[in-house]
Short mmCIF file of C-alpha atoms and ligand atoms in Angstrom, two decimals:
data_model
loop_
_atom_site.label_atom_id
_atom_site.label_comp_id
_atom_site.label_asym_id
_atom_site.label_seq_id
_atom_site.Cartn_x
_atom_site.Cartn_y
_atom_site.Cartn_z
CA UNK A 1 41.07 8.47 -9.55
CA UNK A 2 40.85 4.47 -9.37
CA UNK A 3 37.75 2.84 -10.14
CA UNK A 4 37.86 -0.97 -9.67
CA UNK A 5 35.17 -2.89 -11.43
CA UNK A 6 34.76 0.07 -13.79
CA UNK A 7 33.82 -2.13 -16.89
CA UNK A 8 30.70 -3.60 -15.38
CA UNK A 9 27.19 -2.42 -15.53
CA UNK A 10 27.09 0.56 -12.81
CA UNK A 11 31.11 1.08 -13.11
CA UNK A 12 31.10 1.99 -16.93
CA UNK A 13 28.32 4.35 -16.76
CA UNK A 14 29.77 5.72 -13.59
CA UNK A 15 33.32 5.94 -15.36
CA UNK A 16 31.83 8.05 -18.23
CA UNK A 17 30.14 10.33 -15.50
CA UNK A 18 33.30 10.87 -14.07
CA UNK A 19 35.26 11.59 -17.10
CA UNK A 20 32.40 14.13 -18.08
CA UNK A 21 32.88 15.95 -14.79
CA UNK A 22 36.52 16.40 -15.52
CA UNK A 23 38.27 13.14 -13.79
CA UNK A 24 40.98 11.34 -14.73
CA UNK A 25 40.06 7.66 -14.26
CA UNK A 26 41.87 4.78 -13.93
CA UNK A 27 39.82 1.50 -14.36
CA UNK A 28 41.19 -1.78 -12.65
CA UNK A 29 38.91 -4.66 -13.73
CA UNK A 30 39.47 -8.38 -14.41
CA UNK A 31 36.70 -8.54 -16.97
CA UNK A 32 35.35 -11.61 -15.10
CA UNK A 33 31.90 -10.54 -15.47
CA UNK A 34 32.23 -7.65 -18.12
CA UNK A 35 33.64 -6.98 -21.66
CA UNK A 36 36.46 -4.83 -22.76
CA UNK A 37 34.12 -3.54 -25.41
CA UNK A 38 32.34 -1.52 -22.76
CA UNK A 39 35.45 0.33 -21.83
CA UNK A 40 36.14 1.07 -25.63
CA UNK A 41 32.52 2.35 -25.81
CA UNK A 42 32.98 4.64 -22.67
CA UNK A 43 36.23 5.88 -24.33
CA UNK A 44 34.50 6.98 -27.67
CA UNK A 45 31.57 8.38 -25.74
CA UNK A 46 33.50 10.36 -23.49
CA UNK A 47 35.59 11.63 -26.58
CA UNK A 48 32.28 12.56 -28.49
CA UNK A 49 30.92 14.70 -25.60
CA UNK A 50 34.37 16.59 -25.23
CA UNK A 51 34.82 15.07 -21.64
CA UNK A 52 37.69 16.90 -20.12
CA UNK A 53 39.06 13.38 -18.03
CA UNK A 54 41.37 10.72 -19.34
CA UNK A 55 40.76 7.01 -19.00
CA UNK A 56 43.38 4.39 -18.48
CA UNK A 57 42.55 0.70 -18.32
CA UNK A 58 44.22 -2.05 -16.51
CA UNK A 59 43.06 -5.78 -16.79
CA UNK A 60 43.75 -6.81 -13.37
CA UNK A 61 42.30 -8.75 -10.13
CA UNK A 62 41.61 -6.53 -7.62
CA UNK A 63 43.01 -8.93 -4.96
CA UNK A 64 46.61 -8.52 -6.63
CA UNK A 65 48.46 -6.70 -3.92
CA UNK A 66 51.67 -6.20 -6.18
CA UNK A 67 49.67 -4.84 -9.14
CA UNK A 68 47.57 -2.49 -6.77
CA UNK A 69 50.97 -1.19 -5.33
CA UNK A 70 52.34 -0.61 -8.76
CA UNK A 71 48.99 1.23 -9.48
CA UNK A 72 49.21 3.27 -6.42
CA UNK A 73 52.75 4.10 -6.75
CA UNK A 74 52.28 6.33 -9.98
CA UNK A 75 51.11 8.78 -7.24
CA UNK A 76 47.99 9.87 -9.61
CA UNK A 77 45.32 8.08 -7.52
CA UNK A 78 43.77 10.17 -4.78
CA UNK A 79 40.33 8.70 -4.42
CA UNK A 80 38.75 5.26 -5.08
CA UNK A 81 35.35 3.87 -6.13
CA UNK A 82 34.99 0.16 -5.35
CA UNK A 83 32.75 -1.71 -7.55
CA UNK A 84 34.48 -4.81 -8.04
CA UNK A 85 33.08 -8.01 -6.73
CA UNK A 86 30.61 -10.86 -7.46
CA UNK A 87 26.85 -9.99 -7.07
CA UNK A 88 24.49 -12.83 -7.72
CA UNK A 89 22.73 -13.83 -4.59
CA UNK A 90 21.68 -17.21 -5.78
CA UNK A 91 25.28 -18.26 -6.85
CA UNK A 92 26.47 -17.04 -3.34
CA UNK A 93 24.34 -19.39 -1.70
CA UNK A 94 26.03 -22.32 -4.19
CA UNK A 95 29.58 -20.99 -4.07
CA UNK A 96 29.95 -19.15 -0.70
CA UNK A 97 33.58 -19.36 -0.64
CA UNK A 98 34.04 -17.63 -4.02
CA UNK A 99 32.14 -14.66 -2.62
CA UNK A 100 34.08 -14.42 0.46
CA UNK A 101 37.26 -14.67 -1.27
CA UNK A 102 36.57 -12.04 -4.13
CA UNK A 103 34.63 -9.77 -2.13
CA UNK A 104 36.07 -9.59 1.09
CA UNK A 105 39.52 -10.30 -0.38
CA UNK A 106 39.54 -7.66 -2.76
CA UNK A 107 38.48 -4.95 -0.36
CA UNK A 108 41.25 -6.01 2.23
CA UNK A 109 44.07 -5.63 -0.63
CA UNK A 110 42.57 -2.46 -1.79
CA UNK A 111 42.12 -0.66 1.42
CA UNK A 112 45.69 -2.03 2.56
CA UNK A 113 47.02 -0.65 -0.70
CA UNK A 114 45.14 2.82 0.06
CA UNK A 115 46.53 2.92 3.49
CA UNK A 116 50.24 2.31 2.23
CA UNK A 117 49.94 5.10 -0.15
CA UNK A 118 48.25 7.80 1.94
CA UNK A 119 44.92 7.34 0.04
CA UNK A 120 41.92 8.02 2.36
CA UNK A 121 38.89 8.79 0.19
CA UNK A 122 36.67 5.76 -0.73
CA UNK A 123 33.22 5.17 -2.06
CA UNK A 124 32.14 1.50 -1.77
CA UNK A 125 29.32 -0.24 -3.42
CA UNK A 126 26.99 -1.61 -0.58
CA UNK A 127 23.36 -2.73 -1.25
CA UNK A 128 19.98 -2.32 0.35
CA UNK A 129 20.08 -6.12 0.92
CA UNK A 130 21.95 -5.27 4.08
CA UNK A 131 18.64 -4.08 5.50
CA UNK A 132 16.79 -7.11 7.18
CA UNK A 133 13.41 -8.37 6.52
CA UNK A 134 12.08 -6.80 9.65
CA UNK A 135 13.23 -3.26 8.68
CA UNK A 136 10.19 -1.06 7.52
CA UNK A 137 10.18 0.84 4.41
CA UNK A 138 10.93 3.68 3.73
CA UNK A 139 14.24 2.26 5.01
CA UNK A 140 16.50 4.92 6.59
CA UNK A 141 20.30 3.99 7.02
CA UNK A 142 19.59 3.45 10.92
CA UNK A 143 17.20 0.66 10.10
CA UNK A 144 18.22 -3.00 11.74
CA UNK A 145 20.94 -4.66 9.46
CA UNK A 146 20.93 -8.34 8.77
CA UNK A 147 20.81 -10.31 5.69
CA UNK A 148 19.73 -13.77 4.30
CA UNK A 149 22.83 -14.70 1.67
CA UNK A 150 26.42 -15.12 1.50
CA UNK A 151 26.54 -12.02 -0.84
CA UNK A 152 24.44 -9.98 1.67
CA UNK A 153 26.93 -11.14 4.41
CA UNK A 154 29.80 -9.97 2.28
CA UNK A 155 28.42 -6.43 2.07
CA UNK A 156 27.57 -6.21 5.82
CA UNK A 157 31.06 -7.77 6.48
CA UNK A 158 32.64 -5.11 4.57
CA UNK A 159 30.69 -2.45 5.96
CA UNK A 160 31.63 -3.39 9.29
CA UNK A 161 35.37 -3.53 8.19
CA UNK A 162 35.39 -0.09 6.63
CA UNK A 163 33.83 1.18 9.86
CA UNK A 164 36.76 -0.32 11.62
CA UNK A 165 39.41 0.94 9.46
CA UNK A 166 37.89 4.55 9.85
CA UNK A 167 37.76 4.31 13.71
CA UNK A 168 41.27 3.08 13.81
CA UNK A 169 42.94 5.91 12.19
CA UNK A 170 41.70 9.48 11.54
CA UNK A 171 41.69 10.86 7.98
CA UNK A 172 39.66 8.23 6.31
CA UNK A 173 36.51 9.43 4.43
CA UNK A 174 34.49 6.26 3.47
CA UNK A 175 31.02 6.65 1.79
CA UNK A 176 29.00 3.10 2.06
CA UNK A 177 26.61 3.84 -0.82
CA UNK A 178 23.43 1.22 -0.53
CA UNK A 179 22.16 0.99 -3.88
CA UNK A 180 18.46 0.00 -4.20
CA UNK A 181 17.16 -1.53 -7.60
CA UNK A 182 19.39 -0.27 -10.46
CA UNK A 183 18.08 -0.62 -14.04
CA UNK A 184 18.18 1.10 -17.32
CA UNK A 185 21.14 1.89 -19.57
CA UNK A 186 22.93 4.63 -20.97
CA UNK A 187 20.81 6.63 -23.01
CA UNK A 188 23.09 6.51 -25.95
CA UNK A 189 22.13 2.64 -26.14
CA UNK A 190 25.93 1.85 -26.17
CA UNK A 191 26.46 0.93 -22.55
CA UNK A 192 24.20 -1.36 -20.21
CA UNK A 193 23.88 -4.44 -18.42
CA UNK A 194 25.09 -7.71 -20.20
CA UNK A 195 24.16 -10.53 -17.60
CA UNK A 196 25.77 -13.95 -18.27
CA UNK A 197 23.46 -16.95 -18.52
CA UNK A 198 20.06 -16.47 -17.32
CA UNK A 199 19.27 -13.09 -15.64
CA UNK A 200 18.15 -13.24 -12.06
CA UNK A 201 16.93 -9.70 -11.98
CA UNK A 202 13.56 -8.42 -13.22
CA UNK A 203 14.62 -5.87 -15.91
CA UNK A 204 17.19 -7.90 -17.62
CA UNK A 205 15.01 -10.68 -17.81
CA UNK A 206 12.04 -8.67 -19.08
CA UNK A 207 14.48 -7.45 -21.92
CA UNK A 208 15.64 -10.71 -22.91
CA UNK A 209 11.79 -11.78 -23.37
CA UNK A 210 11.54 -8.54 -25.43
CA UNK A 211 14.23 -9.64 -27.94
CA UNK A 212 13.06 -13.04 -28.04
CA UNK A 213 15.81 -14.72 -26.24
CA UNK A 214 13.33 -16.09 -23.37
CA UNK A 215 9.82 -17.20 -23.67
CA UNK A 216 7.98 -15.47 -21.01
CA UNK A 217 8.50 -13.66 -17.58
CA UNK A 218 7.40 -15.78 -14.58
CA UNK A 219 6.03 -13.07 -12.03
CA UNK A 220 7.30 -14.35 -8.67
CA UNK A 221 3.91 -14.15 -6.49
CA UNK A 222 0.81 -12.31 -6.75
CA UNK A 223 -0.19 -12.71 -3.18
CA UNK A 224 1.91 -10.20 -1.28
CA UNK A 225 0.51 -7.61 0.97
CA UNK A 226 0.71 -4.80 -1.86
CA UNK A 227 -1.77 -2.85 -4.10
CA UNK A 228 -1.59 -5.59 -6.80
CA UNK A 229 -0.04 -8.42 -4.97
CA UNK A 230 3.15 -8.36 -6.46
CA UNK A 231 6.54 -7.10 -4.64
CA UNK A 232 7.51 -3.34 -4.79
CA UNK A 233 10.87 -2.22 -5.16
CA UNK A 234 12.74 0.96 -5.59
CA UNK A 235 14.01 0.96 -9.19
CA UNK A 236 16.68 3.57 -9.97
CA UNK A 237 18.05 4.66 -13.16
CA UNK A 238 21.57 3.68 -13.48
CA UNK A 239 22.33 7.23 -14.94
CA UNK A 240 20.96 8.86 -11.72
CA UNK A 241 23.22 6.23 -9.63
CA UNK A 242 26.07 7.39 -11.70
CA UNK A 243 25.49 10.94 -10.68
CA UNK A 244 25.11 9.91 -7.12
CA UNK A 245 28.77 8.62 -7.09
CA UNK A 246 30.17 11.65 -8.61
CA UNK A 247 28.10 13.60 -6.02
CA UNK A 248 29.61 11.28 -3.08
CA UNK A 249 33.06 11.78 -4.34
CA UNK A 250 32.73 15.46 -4.55
CA UNK A 251 31.17 15.67 -1.00
CA UNK A 252 33.61 12.93 0.52
CA UNK A 253 35.23 15.39 2.99
CA UNK A 254 31.93 15.59 4.57
CA UNK A 255 31.89 11.77 5.40
CA UNK A 256 34.58 12.28 8.31
CA UNK A 257 35.10 8.59 8.92
CA UNK A 258 32.62 6.13 7.47
CA UNK A 259 28.92 6.78 6.67
CA UNK A 260 26.06 4.91 4.90
CA UNK A 261 23.81 6.60 2.37
CA UNK A 262 20.84 4.88 0.50
CA UNK A 263 20.99 5.66 -3.30
CA UNK A 264 17.31 5.09 -4.21
CA UNK A 265 14.46 7.24 -5.50
CA UNK A 266 11.91 6.81 -2.63
CA UNK A 267 9.27 5.65 -5.00
CA UNK A 268 8.15 2.14 -5.23
CA UNK A 269 6.91 0.27 -8.20
CA UNK A 270 5.33 -3.47 -8.31
CA UNK A 271 6.46 -5.97 -10.78
CA UNK A 272 3.43 -5.48 -12.75
CA UNK A 273 3.80 -1.74 -12.98
CA UNK A 274 7.44 -2.42 -14.24
CA UNK A 275 6.15 -5.00 -16.62
CA UNK A 276 3.63 -2.32 -17.82
CA UNK A 277 6.01 0.20 -18.30
CA UNK A 278 8.54 -2.03 -20.35
CA UNK A 279 5.59 -3.07 -22.46
CA UNK A 280 4.82 0.51 -23.43
CA UNK A 281 8.60 1.17 -24.02
CA UNK A 282 9.05 -2.09 -26.25
CA UNK A 283 6.01 -1.36 -28.07
CA UNK A 284 4.26 -4.92 -28.27
CA UNK A 285 2.81 -7.15 -25.59
CA UNK A 286 5.57 -9.29 -23.59
CA UNK A 287 4.42 -12.69 -22.37
CA UNK A 288 4.20 -13.47 -18.77
CA UNK A 289 2.62 -15.82 -16.34
CA UNK A 290 1.82 -15.36 -12.64
CA UNK A 291 4.17 -18.06 -10.52
CA UNK A 292 4.98 -18.88 -7.05
CA UNK A 293 6.71 -16.67 -4.73
CA UNK A 294 10.56 -16.49 -4.88
CA UNK A 295 12.03 -17.62 -1.49
CA UNK A 296 13.57 -14.83 0.44
CA UNK A 297 11.77 -11.97 -1.22
CA UNK A 298 9.95 -9.42 0.88
CA UNK A 299 6.77 -7.42 -0.14
CA UNK A 300 8.23 -3.96 0.00
CA UNK A 301 11.77 -2.42 -0.35
CA UNK A 302 11.78 1.19 -0.85
CA UNK A 303 14.47 3.80 0.30
CA UNK A 304 14.41 6.98 2.49
CA UNK A 305 16.43 9.00 0.09
CA UNK A 306 16.73 11.99 2.52
CA UNK A 307 20.39 11.62 3.87
CA UNK A 308 21.50 11.51 0.19
CA UNK A 309 19.72 14.70 -0.33
CA UNK A 310 21.07 16.45 2.71
CA UNK A 311 24.76 15.34 2.71
CA UNK A 312 25.49 14.78 -1.16
CA UNK A 313 22.98 17.28 -2.57
CA UNK A 314 21.74 14.57 -4.87
CA UNK A 315 18.40 13.16 -5.79
CA UNK A 316 17.33 10.89 -8.28
CA UNK A 317 15.45 12.84 -11.29
CA UNK A 318 14.44 9.97 -13.89
CA UNK A 319 11.32 8.03 -14.04
CA UNK A 320 10.45 4.35 -14.52
CA UNK A 321 9.45 5.15 -18.05
CA UNK A 322 13.09 6.89 -18.71
CA UNK A 323 14.50 3.59 -17.37
CA UNK A 324 12.30 1.36 -19.46
CA UNK A 325 12.89 3.26 -22.72
CA UNK A 326 16.90 3.57 -22.11
CA UNK A 327 16.91 -0.28 -21.13
CA UNK A 328 15.23 -1.02 -24.46
CA UNK A 329 17.11 0.98 -26.45
CA UNK A 330 20.30 -0.74 -25.20
CA UNK A 331 18.92 -4.29 -25.55
CA UNK A 332 17.20 -3.44 -28.96
CA UNK A 333 20.60 -2.25 -30.48
CA UNK A 334 22.58 -5.03 -28.58
CA UNK A 335 20.29 -8.30 -28.31
CA UNK A 336 23.25 -10.28 -27.27
CA UNK A 337 24.77 -7.46 -24.99
CA UNK A 338 28.59 -6.81 -25.95
CA UNK A 339 28.52 -10.28 -27.74
CA UNK A 340 31.53 -11.83 -26.10
P1 NAD B 401 28.98 -6.08 -12.68
O1 NAD B 401 29.33 -7.39 -12.37
O2 NAD B 401 28.51 -5.71 -13.88
O3 NAD B 401 30.19 -5.26 -12.32
C1 NAD B 401 31.34 -5.60 -11.31
C2 NAD B 401 32.64 -5.68 -12.23
O4 NAD B 401 33.76 -6.03 -11.30
C3 NAD B 401 32.73 -6.51 -13.29
O5 NAD B 401 33.13 -5.62 -14.59
C4 NAD B 401 33.78 -7.58 -12.94
O6 NAD B 401 34.46 -8.05 -14.27
C5 NAD B 401 34.77 -6.79 -11.77
N1 NAD B 401 35.38 -7.75 -11.19
C6 NAD B 401 34.70 -8.89 -10.29
N2 NAD B 401 35.75 -9.40 -9.57
C7 NAD B 401 36.57 -8.79 -9.82
C8 NAD B 401 38.13 -8.89 -9.17
N3 NAD B 401 38.55 -9.79 -8.45
N4 NAD B 401 38.91 -7.99 -9.53
C9 NAD B 401 38.94 -6.90 -10.53
N5 NAD B 401 37.52 -6.63 -11.01
C10 NAD B 401 36.61 -7.56 -10.66
O7 NAD B 401 27.91 -5.45 -11.31
P2 NAD B 401 27.29 -4.33 -11.23
O8 NAD B 401 25.81 -4.55 -11.29
O9 NAD B 401 27.91 -3.23 -12.04
O10 NAD B 401 27.64 -3.93 -9.46
C11 NAD B 401 28.58 -3.10 -9.32
C12 NAD B 401 28.82 -3.27 -7.51
O11 NAD B 401 27.69 -2.86 -7.00
C13 NAD B 401 29.19 -4.76 -7.07
O12 NAD B 401 29.84 -4.48 -6.06
C14 NAD B 401 27.67 -5.13 -6.73
O13 NAD B 401 27.66 -6.13 -5.48
C15 NAD B 401 27.07 -3.76 -6.10
N6 NAD B 401 25.66 -3.62 -6.31
C16 NAD B 401 24.88 -3.80 -7.38
C17 NAD B 401 23.54 -3.91 -7.35
C18 NAD B 401 22.72 -4.24 -8.91
O14 NAD B 401 21.59 -4.48 -8.59
N7 NAD B 401 23.62 -4.29 -10.18
C19 NAD B 401 22.68 -3.72 -6.33
C20 NAD B 401 23.46 -3.49 -4.98
C21 NAD B 401 24.83 -3.36 -5.04
C1 UD1 B 402 17.70 -8.82 -5.81
C2 UD1 B 402 18.33 -9.54 -4.50
C3 UD1 B 402 19.34 -8.47 -3.88
C4 UD1 B 402 20.20 -7.62 -4.74
C5 UD1 B 402 19.43 -7.17 -6.02
C6 UD1 B 402 20.33 -6.58 -7.11
C7 UD1 B 402 17.18 -11.52 -3.93
C8 UD1 B 402 16.39 -11.91 -2.88
N1 UD1 B 402 17.61 -10.22 -3.78
O1 UD1 B 402 16.80 -7.91 -5.53
O2 UD1 B 402 20.12 -8.91 -2.81
O3 UD1 B 402 20.81 -6.49 -4.09
O4 UD1 B 402 18.90 -8.17 -6.65
O5 UD1 B 402 21.22 -7.47 -7.60
O6 UD1 B 402 17.56 -12.04 -4.91
N2 UD1 B 402 10.91 -10.80 -10.04
C9 UD1 B 402 9.97 -11.60 -11.16
N3 UD1 B 402 10.67 -12.34 -12.03
C10 UD1 B 402 11.73 -12.73 -12.41
C11 UD1 B 402 12.78 -11.62 -11.53
C12 UD1 B 402 12.30 -11.06 -10.48
O7 UD1 B 402 8.59 -11.62 -10.79
O8 UD1 B 402 12.03 -13.29 -13.25
C13 UD1 B 402 10.48 -10.05 -9.15
C14 UD1 B 402 11.11 -10.32 -7.81
O9 UD1 B 402 10.47 -11.11 -6.93
C15 UD1 B 402 11.19 -9.14 -7.13
C16 UD1 B 402 11.27 -8.27 -8.08
O10 UD1 B 402 11.03 -8.66 -9.40
O11 UD1 B 402 9.83 -8.92 -6.46
C17 UD1 B 402 12.85 -7.43 -8.20
O12 UD1 B 402 13.47 -8.65 -8.34
P1 UD1 B 402 15.10 -8.55 -8.61
O13 UD1 B 402 15.38 -7.71 -9.90
O14 UD1 B 402 15.89 -9.90 -8.55
O15 UD1 B 402 15.68 -7.57 -7.50
P2 UD1 B 402 15.49 -7.86 -5.80
O16 UD1 B 402 14.73 -9.04 -5.50
O17 UD1 B 402 14.89 -6.54 -5.06
#
C-alpha cells in the first residue's frame, strides 16, 4: 500500500503499525516537514518487533504526477493513506495559496493516479476543524460543517471533492478520518512530533518548556464556560490514532463510497488538566501563566466516537497519562527532535 506523508508525526507511527499488521508499505514524502531519520527509526523498530511487512521510501512531492504514475505502475499498490499536506492553522492565514496548492493539489494528483491505475481504496486525513463553532459537542459526523481558516477550508474542500469522486463512479471506498487532538509519541521514545519553529499546539509547547527550550507556557484564556475556565479538547494518543487507520483500512469495504468517521476518545480535558498530567509525567513544576484568549478558539471540542466503534470496531484505549508519559519519553531523549 501507499502512505503519503509517512515520515511525519502521525504518518510515521501509522506506518510502523501497518508494517506490524503485515502490510507492505511504500512511503512517499517530500520531507518538507519531516526527517528521513523518522523512516530509518520506523524501519529499525519494525525489524526489532519482527514485523512482517516491508518498507520502501520515496522522497517525492505528492503533486508530481509523473512520479506518482511510476509508483502506481509497479502494480503493488492496492490502497492509499493520504497524510501529506500542510497543517499549521496560523501559517495558512498568512500563506493561503501554499495551503491550497499543496493540500488540494496533492489530493487531485493522487486521486487521479489512483483512478488511472484502478486503485479505489483511500483513507484521508481530515480534521475536527471542519466542525463549525455552532456545532455542539459531543460532535457527531452529521454536525454542521464550517471552518474559519484556509487550512480548515482545504480539509472541507477535499472532503467535498472526494464525495464527488465517489458519487461519479462506483467502486470507491473512501474513509474521511476526522482527527481530534493527536498527542503523545511511540512508546519506544524513538518516533514523535518534531515541529519546526515555535509550536502552535499545546502538547509540543509544554514539552519544549519541560526541556528548557521555552520559558513558560501561556494558557490561552481562563474565562471560558468550562469547569476550570480553560478550553476543553479531545486529546487522543497517536498510537490509538495509528490503530484507527489500520482498522479503517481493514474495514474499507464497508465504506461503499465516501464516509466521514471521527477519531477521538469521547473524553475532554482542559488545558490545566493537560498541564497537570504533563507536570506529573515530567516530575517537576512547569512554568506557566494565564494569558488572553487565542482568537478563533472555542470552549469545548469533543468527539462522539460511536461511529468509529460501530463501523471500524475500533476505540481509543490510552489515557491522558499514557499520552504525557510517552510524549515526555520522546522529548526528553530527543530534546531537539530528530535534530535536522
Ligand atoms: P506532519 O507535518 O508531521 O506530516 C505531514 C507530512 O507530509 C510531512 O512528513 C511532510 O513532509 C509531508 N508533506 C507535506 N507536503 C507534501 C507534499 N507536497 N508531498 C509529499 N509529502 C508532503 O503532520 P501530521 O501531524 O503527521 O499530520 C498528518 C495529516 O493529518 C495532515 O494532513 C494534517 O492536516 C492531518 N491532521 C493533523 C492533525 C494534528 O493535530 N497533527 C489534526 C488533524 C488532521
Ligand atoms: C488546533 C487548530 C485545529 C487543528 C489542531 C491540530 C486552531 C484554532 N485550531 O486545534 O484547527 O486541527 O490544532 O493541529 O488553531 N493552548 C494554550 N497555550 C498554547 C497552545 C495551546 O493554552 O501555547 C490551548 C488552546 O487555546 C486550546 C488547547 O490548548 O484550547 C489546544 O490547542 P491546540 O493544541 O493548538 O489544538 P486546537 O486549538 O484544539
